[in-house]
Short mmCIF file of C-alpha atoms and ligand atoms in Angstrom, two decimals:
data_model
loop_
_atom_site.label_atom_id
_atom_site.label_comp_id
_atom_site.label_asym_id
_atom_site.label_seq_id
_atom_site.Cartn_x
_atom_site.Cartn_y
_atom_site.Cartn_z
CA THR A 1 18.72 10.08 0.42
CA LEU A 2 19.62 13.01 -1.73
CA VAL A 3 21.01 12.25 -5.11
CA SER A 4 22.53 15.11 -7.02
CA THR A 5 23.75 13.46 -10.19
CA GLY A 6 22.09 13.34 -13.58
CA ASN A 7 18.74 14.89 -13.96
CA VAL A 8 17.50 14.75 -10.42
CA GLU A 9 16.72 18.09 -8.87
CA PRO A 10 18.36 18.78 -5.50
CA ASP A 11 15.18 18.03 -3.57
CA GLU A 12 14.30 14.88 -5.53
CA THR A 13 15.39 11.27 -5.44
CA TRP A 14 15.07 8.67 -8.18
CA ASP A 15 12.60 6.82 -5.97
CA ASP A 16 10.28 9.72 -6.26
CA ILE A 17 10.14 9.58 -10.05
CA ASP A 18 7.77 6.95 -11.34
CA GLN A 19 9.00 4.90 -14.26
CA VAL A 20 6.56 3.00 -16.43
CA ASP A 21 6.88 -0.67 -15.59
CA PRO A 22 5.60 -2.50 -18.68
CA ALA A 23 4.42 -5.58 -16.78
CA GLU A 24 2.50 -3.44 -14.31
CA ALA A 25 1.06 -1.29 -17.06
CA SER A 26 -0.11 -4.41 -18.83
CA LEU A 27 -1.73 -5.80 -15.70
CA LEU A 28 -3.43 -2.48 -15.04
CA ASN A 29 -4.83 -2.55 -18.55
CA LYS A 30 -6.20 -6.02 -18.01
CA LEU A 31 -7.81 -5.06 -14.73
CA LEU A 32 -9.47 -2.07 -16.33
CA ARG A 33 -10.62 -3.61 -19.56
CA ARG A 34 -14.13 -4.78 -20.08
CA THR A 35 -14.42 -4.77 -23.83
CA VAL A 36 -12.18 -5.38 -26.75
CA VAL A 37 -10.42 -2.39 -28.28
CA GLU A 38 -11.89 -1.90 -31.73
CA ASN A 39 -10.66 0.82 -33.95
CA ASP A 40 -11.37 1.48 -37.59
CA ARG A 41 -8.06 3.14 -38.04
CA VAL A 42 -6.12 -0.10 -38.14
CA HIS A 43 -5.19 -2.52 -40.85
CA VAL A 44 -4.12 -6.11 -40.61
CA GLU A 45 -0.84 -7.13 -42.14
CA VAL A 46 -0.26 -10.84 -42.71
CA ILE A 47 2.94 -12.52 -43.76
CA GLN A 48 2.44 -16.22 -44.36
CA SER A 49 5.19 -18.74 -43.85
CA ASP A 50 3.89 -20.43 -46.99
CA PRO A 51 2.68 -17.65 -49.28
CA THR A 52 0.98 -20.14 -51.58
CA SER A 53 -1.44 -21.47 -49.00
CA PRO A 54 -4.86 -19.84 -48.95
CA LEU A 55 -5.51 -17.31 -46.24
CA PHE A 56 -8.71 -17.71 -44.29
CA SER A 57 -10.45 -15.17 -42.20
CA VAL A 58 -13.67 -15.62 -40.24
CA LYS A 59 -16.45 -13.25 -39.29
CA THR A 60 -18.19 -15.56 -36.83
CA PHE A 61 -17.15 -18.04 -34.17
CA GLU A 62 -19.41 -20.70 -35.76
CA GLU A 63 -17.20 -20.82 -38.83
CA LEU A 64 -14.41 -22.16 -36.63
CA ARG A 65 -16.28 -25.40 -35.98
CA LEU A 66 -15.44 -25.38 -32.29
CA LYS A 67 -16.65 -28.01 -29.88
CA THR A 68 -20.11 -27.08 -28.58
CA GLU A 69 -18.87 -26.65 -24.99
CA LEU A 70 -16.22 -24.27 -26.17
CA LEU A 71 -18.55 -22.22 -28.34
CA LYS A 72 -20.82 -21.97 -25.34
CA GLY A 73 -17.85 -20.80 -23.27
CA VAL A 74 -16.99 -18.11 -25.80
CA TYR A 75 -20.56 -16.79 -25.84
CA SER A 76 -20.72 -16.91 -22.06
CA MET A 77 -17.94 -14.34 -22.06
CA GLY A 78 -20.13 -12.01 -24.03
CA PHE A 79 -18.19 -12.30 -27.26
CA ASN A 80 -20.46 -11.97 -30.29
CA ARG A 81 -17.93 -12.12 -33.05
CA PRO A 82 -14.16 -12.37 -33.44
CA SER A 83 -12.14 -9.21 -32.93
CA LYS A 84 -10.04 -7.84 -35.78
CA ILE A 85 -6.93 -9.83 -34.92
CA GLN A 86 -8.96 -12.95 -34.09
CA GLU A 87 -10.55 -12.93 -37.56
CA THR A 88 -7.23 -13.93 -39.11
CA ALA A 89 -5.42 -15.46 -36.14
CA LEU A 90 -8.06 -18.01 -35.15
CA PRO A 91 -8.31 -19.88 -38.48
CA LEU A 92 -4.53 -20.06 -38.54
CA LEU A 93 -4.30 -21.30 -34.97
CA LEU A 94 -6.96 -23.94 -35.50
CA ALA A 95 -5.79 -25.13 -38.91
CA HIS A 96 -4.68 -28.69 -39.69
CA PRO A 97 -1.76 -28.97 -39.65
CA PRO A 98 -1.48 -26.10 -37.16
CA GLY A 99 0.62 -23.08 -38.04
CA ASN A 100 3.15 -21.23 -35.95
CA LEU A 101 2.29 -17.63 -35.32
CA VAL A 102 3.84 -14.36 -34.29
CA ALA A 103 1.11 -11.81 -33.60
CA GLN A 104 1.42 -8.19 -32.64
CA SER A 105 -1.32 -5.79 -31.73
CA GLN A 106 -1.89 -3.26 -29.01
CA SER A 107 -3.14 -4.47 -25.69
CA GLY A 108 -6.85 -5.07 -25.45
CA THR A 109 -7.34 -6.31 -29.00
CA GLY A 110 -8.09 -9.93 -28.14
CA LYS A 111 -4.77 -11.78 -28.25
CA THR A 112 -5.18 -13.57 -24.92
CA ALA A 113 -8.68 -14.66 -25.79
CA ALA A 114 -7.39 -15.98 -29.13
CA PHE A 115 -4.69 -18.25 -27.76
CA SER A 116 -6.86 -19.32 -24.82
CA LEU A 117 -9.42 -20.54 -27.30
CA ALA A 118 -6.73 -22.28 -29.33
CA MET A 119 -5.38 -24.05 -26.24
CA LEU A 120 -8.80 -25.18 -25.12
CA SER A 121 -9.60 -26.55 -28.52
CA ILE A 122 -6.34 -28.42 -28.97
CA VAL A 123 -6.19 -30.23 -25.61
CA ASP A 124 -7.49 -33.73 -25.26
CA PRO A 125 -9.30 -33.72 -21.90
CA SER A 126 -9.09 -37.50 -21.59
CA ASN A 127 -5.29 -37.34 -21.56
CA LYS A 128 -4.14 -36.53 -18.05
CA TRP A 129 -0.85 -34.88 -18.83
CA THR A 130 0.34 -31.41 -19.74
CA GLN A 131 -0.27 -30.59 -23.39
CA CYS A 132 -0.13 -26.79 -23.54
CA LEU A 133 2.41 -24.45 -22.02
CA CYS A 134 2.06 -20.72 -21.73
CA ILE A 135 4.81 -18.37 -20.55
CA ALA A 136 3.94 -14.95 -19.10
CA PRO A 137 6.27 -12.30 -17.67
CA THR A 138 4.82 -12.05 -14.16
CA TYR A 139 2.90 -14.04 -11.61
CA GLU A 140 -0.09 -11.70 -11.83
CA LEU A 141 -0.24 -11.82 -15.62
CA ALA A 142 -0.09 -15.62 -15.53
CA LEU A 143 -3.08 -15.64 -13.19
CA GLN A 144 -4.99 -13.27 -15.47
CA ILE A 145 -4.48 -15.57 -18.44
CA GLY A 146 -5.56 -18.53 -16.33
CA GLN A 147 -8.78 -16.77 -15.41
CA VAL A 148 -9.61 -16.27 -19.07
CA ILE A 149 -8.96 -19.94 -19.82
CA GLU A 150 -10.99 -21.09 -16.84
CA HIS A 151 -13.88 -18.81 -17.75
CA MET A 152 -13.87 -19.78 -21.41
CA GLY A 153 -13.42 -23.44 -20.53
CA GLN A 154 -16.15 -23.54 -17.88
CA PHE A 155 -18.18 -26.05 -19.93
CA CYS A 156 -15.15 -28.28 -20.43
CA PRO A 157 -14.92 -29.59 -16.85
CA ASP A 158 -12.20 -32.12 -17.61
CA VAL A 159 -9.73 -29.50 -18.74
CA LYS A 160 -7.57 -28.33 -15.85
CA VAL A 161 -5.08 -25.50 -15.47
CA ALA A 162 -1.96 -25.39 -13.27
CA TYR A 163 0.20 -22.37 -12.45
CA ALA A 164 3.98 -22.57 -12.51
CA ILE A 165 4.57 -19.52 -10.38
CA ARG A 166 6.67 -18.81 -7.34
CA GLY A 167 5.24 -20.34 -4.22
CA ASN A 168 3.47 -23.20 -5.99
CA ARG A 169 5.17 -26.45 -5.05
CA VAL A 170 5.37 -29.68 -6.98
CA GLU A 171 6.71 -33.10 -6.10
CA ARG A 172 9.83 -34.09 -7.95
CA GLY A 173 9.17 -36.65 -10.65
CA VAL A 174 5.40 -36.77 -10.16
CA LYS A 175 3.94 -35.73 -13.50
CA LEU A 176 1.23 -33.05 -13.51
CA GLN A 177 -2.22 -34.07 -14.71
CA GLU A 178 -3.30 -30.58 -15.75
CA GLN A 179 -3.52 -30.25 -19.51
CA ILE A 180 -2.63 -26.54 -19.49
CA VAL A 181 0.22 -25.01 -17.50
CA ILE A 182 0.79 -21.26 -17.33
CA GLY A 183 3.81 -19.79 -15.63
CA THR A 184 6.76 -17.49 -15.46
CA PRO A 185 9.89 -18.63 -17.34
CA GLY A 186 12.09 -19.50 -14.35
CA THR A 187 9.58 -21.60 -12.44
CA LEU A 188 8.35 -23.27 -15.59
CA LEU A 189 11.87 -24.20 -16.59
CA ASP A 190 12.47 -25.63 -13.11
CA TRP A 191 9.29 -27.66 -13.30
CA CYS A 192 10.33 -29.12 -16.65
CA THR A 193 14.04 -29.71 -16.12
CA LYS A 194 14.69 -29.89 -12.38
CA TYR A 195 11.47 -31.34 -10.98
CA LYS A 196 10.49 -33.14 -14.17
CA VAL A 197 6.77 -32.76 -13.64
CA ILE A 198 6.17 -31.82 -17.27
CA ASP A 199 7.36 -33.82 -20.26
CA LEU A 200 8.29 -31.24 -22.87
CA LYS A 201 8.11 -33.86 -25.60
CA LYS A 202 4.38 -34.20 -24.95
CA ILE A 203 3.62 -30.52 -25.44
CA SER A 204 1.56 -29.74 -28.53
CA MET A 205 1.15 -25.98 -28.05
CA PHE A 206 3.67 -23.50 -26.68
CA VAL A 207 2.67 -19.86 -26.14
CA LEU A 208 4.87 -16.91 -25.26
CA ASP A 209 2.64 -14.06 -24.17
CA GLU A 210 3.68 -10.42 -23.73
CA ALA A 211 6.99 -11.23 -25.36
CA ASP A 212 8.00 -7.57 -25.41
CA VAL A 213 7.72 -7.37 -21.64
CA MET A 214 9.42 -10.73 -21.32
CA ILE A 215 12.61 -9.86 -23.15
CA ASP A 216 12.97 -6.75 -21.03
CA THR A 217 13.46 -8.92 -17.98
CA GLN A 218 16.89 -10.31 -17.26
CA GLY A 219 17.09 -14.05 -17.79
CA PHE A 220 13.60 -14.55 -19.18
CA ARG A 221 14.74 -14.60 -22.73
CA ASP A 222 17.26 -17.39 -22.18
CA GLN A 223 14.93 -19.41 -19.98
CA SER A 224 12.23 -19.23 -22.66
CA ILE A 225 14.68 -20.30 -25.32
CA ARG A 226 15.79 -23.26 -23.18
CA ILE A 227 12.21 -24.45 -22.83
CA GLN A 228 11.51 -23.97 -26.52
CA ARG A 229 14.64 -25.93 -27.53
CA ALA A 230 13.40 -29.03 -25.72
CA LEU A 231 10.03 -29.12 -27.51
CA ARG A 232 9.11 -31.41 -30.38
CA LYS A 233 9.57 -29.97 -33.85
CA ASP A 234 5.87 -30.33 -34.59
CA CYS A 235 4.76 -28.54 -31.43
CA GLN A 236 2.72 -25.49 -32.38
CA MET A 237 4.57 -22.35 -31.28
CA LEU A 238 3.02 -18.93 -30.78
CA LEU A 239 4.30 -15.55 -29.72
CA PHE A 240 2.25 -12.49 -28.81
CA SER A 241 3.37 -8.96 -28.25
CA ALA A 242 1.88 -5.48 -27.95
CA THR A 243 4.87 -3.76 -29.54
CA PHE A 244 7.33 -4.75 -32.19
CA GLU A 245 10.88 -3.57 -32.02
CA ASP A 246 13.92 -5.05 -33.72
CA SER A 247 15.04 -6.83 -30.57
CA LEU A 248 11.68 -8.52 -30.32
CA TRP A 249 11.83 -9.61 -33.92
CA ASP A 250 15.26 -11.19 -33.33
CA PHE A 251 13.84 -13.09 -30.38
CA ALA A 252 10.72 -14.14 -32.30
CA GLU A 253 12.82 -15.52 -35.14
CA ARG A 254 14.78 -17.64 -32.67
CA VAL A 255 11.84 -19.11 -30.82
CA ILE A 256 9.14 -19.40 -33.47
CA PRO A 257 10.31 -21.27 -36.56
CA ASP A 258 8.46 -20.83 -39.86
CA ALA A 259 6.15 -18.28 -38.34
CA ASN A 260 3.14 -16.72 -39.91
CA VAL A 261 3.09 -13.09 -38.86
CA ILE A 262 0.00 -11.05 -38.16
CA ARG A 263 0.26 -7.41 -37.22
CA LEU A 264 -2.47 -4.97 -36.47
CA LYS A 265 -1.09 -1.66 -37.52
CA ARG A 266 -2.47 1.55 -36.18
CA GLU A 267 -2.33 4.78 -38.03
CA GLU A 268 0.38 7.00 -36.69
CA GLN A 269 -0.89 9.08 -33.85
CA THR A 270 -0.86 12.73 -34.73
CA LEU A 271 -1.34 15.84 -32.69
CA ASP A 272 -3.31 17.56 -35.46
CA ASN A 273 -6.48 17.95 -33.48
CA ILE A 274 -4.79 18.99 -30.27
CA LYS A 275 -4.24 22.61 -29.50
CA GLN A 276 -1.11 23.16 -27.46
CA PHE A 277 -0.45 26.07 -25.16
CA HIS A 278 2.22 27.04 -22.72
CA VAL A 279 2.47 29.31 -19.71
CA LEU A 280 5.74 30.84 -18.54
CA CYS A 281 6.28 30.62 -14.79
CA ASN A 282 9.15 31.19 -12.39
CA ASN A 283 8.40 28.57 -9.78
CA LYS A 284 6.00 25.94 -8.54
CA GLU A 285 3.77 28.50 -6.84
CA GLU A 286 3.32 30.43 -10.06
CA LYS A 287 2.47 27.22 -11.84
CA LEU A 288 -0.18 26.62 -9.23
CA GLU A 289 -1.54 30.10 -9.77
CA ALA A 290 -1.65 29.51 -13.51
CA LEU A 291 -3.49 26.29 -12.85
CA TYR A 292 -6.10 28.11 -10.77
CA ASN A 293 -6.64 30.47 -13.67
CA LEU A 294 -7.34 27.52 -15.90
CA TYR A 295 -9.37 25.56 -13.42
CA GLY A 296 -12.80 26.51 -14.66
CA THR A 297 -11.83 25.33 -18.12
CA LEU A 298 -10.38 22.06 -16.83
CA THR A 299 -13.60 21.00 -15.21
CA ILE A 300 -15.83 21.59 -18.21
CA ALA A 301 -14.99 18.06 -19.18
CA GLN A 302 -12.22 16.07 -17.51
CA ALA A 303 -8.56 16.83 -17.20
CA ILE A 304 -5.35 15.03 -16.33
CA ILE A 305 -2.46 16.91 -14.73
CA PHE A 306 0.98 15.31 -15.06
CA CYS A 307 3.69 15.96 -12.47
CA ARG A 308 7.28 14.86 -12.49
CA THR A 309 7.54 13.40 -9.02
CA ARG A 310 5.29 11.67 -6.55
CA ALA A 311 6.03 14.48 -4.11
CA THR A 312 4.79 17.19 -6.48
CA ALA A 313 1.73 15.14 -7.39
CA SER A 314 0.70 14.62 -3.79
CA TRP A 315 1.49 18.25 -2.87
CA LEU A 316 -0.65 19.48 -5.76
CA SER A 317 -3.57 17.18 -5.13
CA ALA A 318 -3.55 18.05 -1.42
CA ILE A 319 -3.67 21.79 -2.17
CA LEU A 320 -6.43 21.38 -4.73
CA LYS A 321 -8.42 19.33 -2.24
CA GLN A 322 -7.91 21.97 0.43
CA GLU A 323 -9.37 24.46 -1.98
CA GLY A 324 -12.45 22.30 -2.11
CA HIS A 325 -11.84 20.72 -5.52
CA GLN A 326 -12.58 17.07 -6.12
CA VAL A 327 -9.40 15.59 -7.48
CA ALA A 328 -8.01 12.08 -7.73
CA LEU A 329 -4.38 11.19 -7.16
CA LEU A 330 -2.66 8.38 -9.03
CA SER A 331 0.97 7.59 -8.42
CA GLY A 332 3.42 4.75 -8.23
CA ASP A 333 3.11 4.21 -4.50
CA LEU A 334 -0.32 2.68 -5.05
CA THR A 335 -0.68 -1.01 -5.81
CA VAL A 336 -1.89 -1.93 -9.27
CA GLU A 337 -5.34 -2.76 -7.83
CA GLN A 338 -5.55 0.62 -6.11
CA ARG A 339 -4.55 2.35 -9.33
CA ALA A 340 -7.25 0.49 -11.20
CA ALA A 341 -9.79 1.67 -8.62
CA VAL A 342 -8.67 5.31 -8.94
CA ILE A 343 -8.88 5.19 -12.73
CA GLU A 344 -12.25 3.49 -12.57
CA ARG A 345 -13.66 6.28 -10.39
CA PHE A 346 -12.22 8.91 -12.70
CA ARG A 347 -13.66 7.15 -15.74
CA ASN A 348 -17.03 7.15 -14.08
CA GLY A 349 -16.76 10.88 -13.57
CA LYS A 350 -16.54 10.75 -9.76
CA GLU A 351 -13.68 13.24 -10.04
CA LYS A 352 -13.11 15.68 -12.84
CA VAL A 353 -9.40 16.14 -12.39
CA LEU A 354 -6.75 13.46 -12.09
CA VAL A 355 -3.30 14.39 -10.78
CA THR A 356 -0.67 11.86 -11.71
CA THR A 357 2.95 11.06 -12.49
CA ASN A 358 4.33 9.09 -15.42
CA VAL A 359 2.62 5.92 -14.18
CA CYS A 360 -0.36 7.01 -16.18
CA SER A 361 1.37 8.27 -19.31
CA ARG A 362 0.42 5.45 -21.61
CA GLY A 363 -2.07 2.77 -22.30
CA ILE A 364 -4.93 4.06 -20.26
CA ASP A 365 -7.89 5.33 -22.22
CA VAL A 366 -10.23 7.71 -20.57
CA GLU A 367 -12.48 8.92 -23.30
CA GLN A 368 -13.75 12.07 -21.71
CA VAL A 369 -10.36 13.70 -21.13
CA SER A 370 -10.19 16.85 -23.20
CA ILE A 371 -7.42 18.74 -21.43
CA VAL A 372 -3.99 17.58 -20.41
CA VAL A 373 -1.77 19.78 -18.28
CA ASN A 374 1.93 19.15 -18.10
CA PHE A 375 2.54 20.68 -14.70
CA ASP A 376 6.08 19.45 -15.33
CA LEU A 377 7.32 18.82 -18.84
CA PRO A 378 8.31 15.22 -19.57
CA VAL A 379 12.06 14.72 -19.51
CA ASP A 380 14.27 11.67 -19.97
CA MET A 381 17.15 10.51 -17.77
CA GLU A 382 19.51 12.98 -19.44
CA GLY A 383 17.22 15.91 -18.83
CA ASN A 384 16.13 16.25 -22.45
CA ALA A 385 12.56 16.41 -23.71
CA ASP A 386 10.93 12.98 -23.65
CA HIS A 387 9.00 13.19 -26.91
CA ASP A 388 7.40 9.77 -26.67
CA THR A 389 5.96 10.49 -23.27
CA TYR A 390 4.81 13.90 -24.44
CA LEU A 391 2.94 12.29 -27.31
CA HIS A 392 1.40 9.64 -25.05
CA ARG A 393 0.39 12.15 -22.43
CA ILE A 394 -1.23 14.71 -24.64
CA GLY A 395 -2.34 12.34 -27.41
CA ARG A 396 -5.02 11.05 -25.09
CA SER A 397 -6.81 14.35 -25.06
CA GLY A 398 -7.80 14.30 -28.70
CA ARG A 399 -9.06 10.76 -29.06
CA PHE A 400 -11.88 9.61 -31.27
CA GLY A 401 -11.66 12.59 -33.56
CA LYS A 402 -12.48 15.04 -30.80
CA ARG A 403 -10.65 18.25 -30.20
CA GLY A 404 -8.10 18.21 -27.39
CA PHE A 405 -6.10 20.79 -25.47
CA ALA A 406 -2.71 20.60 -23.84
CA VAL A 407 -1.19 23.16 -21.53
CA ASN A 408 2.51 23.09 -20.76
CA MET A 409 3.82 24.82 -17.66
CA VAL A 410 7.25 26.17 -18.42
CA GLU A 411 9.48 27.00 -15.49
CA GLY A 412 12.74 28.82 -16.08
CA ASP A 413 15.45 28.39 -18.70
CA ARG A 414 15.71 24.64 -18.46
CA ASP A 415 12.06 24.19 -19.33
CA THR A 416 12.27 26.77 -22.09
CA ARG A 417 14.98 24.67 -23.69
CA ILE A 418 12.85 21.54 -23.31
CA LEU A 419 9.84 23.31 -24.77
CA HIS A 420 11.92 24.28 -27.80
CA GLN A 421 13.01 20.67 -28.20
CA ILE A 422 9.38 19.60 -28.18
CA GLN A 423 8.41 22.28 -30.67
CA GLU A 424 11.23 21.29 -32.94
CA HIS A 425 10.53 17.57 -32.69
CA PHE A 426 6.86 17.86 -33.51
CA HIS A 427 7.57 20.87 -35.76
CA VAL A 428 4.79 22.56 -37.63
CA PRO A 429 1.78 22.13 -37.52
CA TYR A 430 2.03 21.57 -33.77
CA LYS A 431 2.40 25.19 -32.88
CA LEU A 432 2.56 25.99 -29.21
CA GLN A 433 0.67 29.09 -28.26
CA SER A 434 1.52 31.11 -25.24
CA LEU A 435 -1.10 31.74 -22.59
CA PRO A 436 -0.84 34.81 -20.37
CA GLY A 437 1.47 34.20 -17.40
CA PRO A 438 0.18 33.91 -13.87
CA SER A 439 0.76 37.50 -12.81
CA THR A 440 -0.98 39.05 -15.80
CA CYS A 441 -3.98 36.84 -15.23
CA ARG A 442 -4.61 37.74 -11.68
P1 ADP B 501 -5.05 -8.64 -25.33
O1 ADP B 501 -4.53 -9.99 -24.93
O2 ADP B 501 -4.75 -8.28 -26.75
O3 ADP B 501 -4.68 -7.55 -24.38
P2 ADP B 501 -7.60 -9.69 -24.46
O4 ADP B 501 -7.71 -11.01 -25.10
O5 ADP B 501 -7.21 -9.63 -23.02
O6 ADP B 501 -6.64 -8.72 -25.29
O7 ADP B 501 -8.99 -8.94 -24.68
C1 ADP B 501 -9.26 -7.65 -24.18
C2 ADP B 501 -10.69 -7.57 -23.67
O8 ADP B 501 -11.59 -7.78 -24.73
C3 ADP B 501 -11.01 -8.60 -22.62
O9 ADP B 501 -11.87 -8.02 -21.67
C4 ADP B 501 -11.72 -9.70 -23.41
O10 ADP B 501 -12.62 -10.40 -22.60
C5 ADP B 501 -12.41 -8.90 -24.49
N1 ADP B 501 -12.53 -9.64 -25.76
C6 ADP B 501 -11.60 -10.41 -26.36
N2 ADP B 501 -12.07 -10.90 -27.53
C7 ADP B 501 -13.32 -10.43 -27.67
C8 ADP B 501 -14.35 -10.58 -28.67
N3 ADP B 501 -14.18 -11.33 -29.75
N4 ADP B 501 -15.54 -9.95 -28.47
C9 ADP B 501 -15.72 -9.18 -27.36
N5 ADP B 501 -14.81 -9.00 -26.39
C10 ADP B 501 -13.62 -9.61 -26.53
#
């Protein structure tokens, strides 16, 4: 189908333009992550519900006085010491009486591990009923959390986990024996209210994970609130999120009473150490030519080339392959597992160049990338410069204090306008320098 409204070019359809799906992006991150994200350029901000109570922070897991089986479980995961957010979150989560918590930090900083540990330490394995509930935005994310709990709890054989996700059936009125239940809001609500397999009055810990992704999904917010309303007042309530916008804060205030708040704040990302260039072209073919001129430079380290549509991305990667270059292609028509495999190969240096669409614009760290090419400039639905995406795309090239390069391909008047918007938005000192055009480089 050809769609000619809005910002879709005559030969494009909306289907062909990959949008970032936050739940998918989050899952991809989890599949790719092997170690905790540690960064010196962060600081922890804590707001206590009771400012007069002392604030504890731990540097070791021993200080938490966990059950031996649990400590063994933590070490079996290869954790040596608490991550930045865990240092403050864990003592709060394990305190007597327990505190409610709203915690925000970027993905990969150890939030899931923190509440998994808290759940495992609060359950009474001899009680065969559900004591902890955890809500996640998707089926896959629920399973990921469960895997962490099962791994960490491997020496606590009497603790069992059930999944309230689509497809899993329960018998009406027959109470679950699993102490921990993880699920998506709709199914979980059904299990509690319609099938009555969980007694919400017996829940002592309630966790809302990936709350930012959750409130983006129609219905999830209300379903979560309905579950939360039926809990006991002294049930410990926790909310985790990677981002923190006003809408999330409103939601958090509704579902987590008297919350302690912990936020891991990153320094603003700047483009100071990234040199930005642009090349003026008349059409796709000239862009390709300009790319060939750059190619030797791209492959000194590793490069990512961003295209607007899946069609352009696959066209470009096919041509580059024909020319004998080793390139990887990452776009939205791959499953999340396939994407993870492509990124993994690229990370391991199997290919030097990755051609992609917006699916890869944020959240994925590949340390070695030193050049980013915007084969198409990032635009929003209205056809204006998408500054956020620009920052995410090119910001990755200058990580860890290294120098990065970005090359913008500018095609025609529309792109020139977008380029000016970008220049204006990031104003000085992010000066864009012009590279010779394709014809002069021949
Ligand atoms: P988040 O929920 O914030 O995305 P996770 O809890 O999933 O973060 O942790 C990210 C990765 O770091 C996982 O691979 C996890 O096993 C690992 N991890 C978590 N806590 C620690 C720790 N204290 N030490 C080492 N690795 C950790």
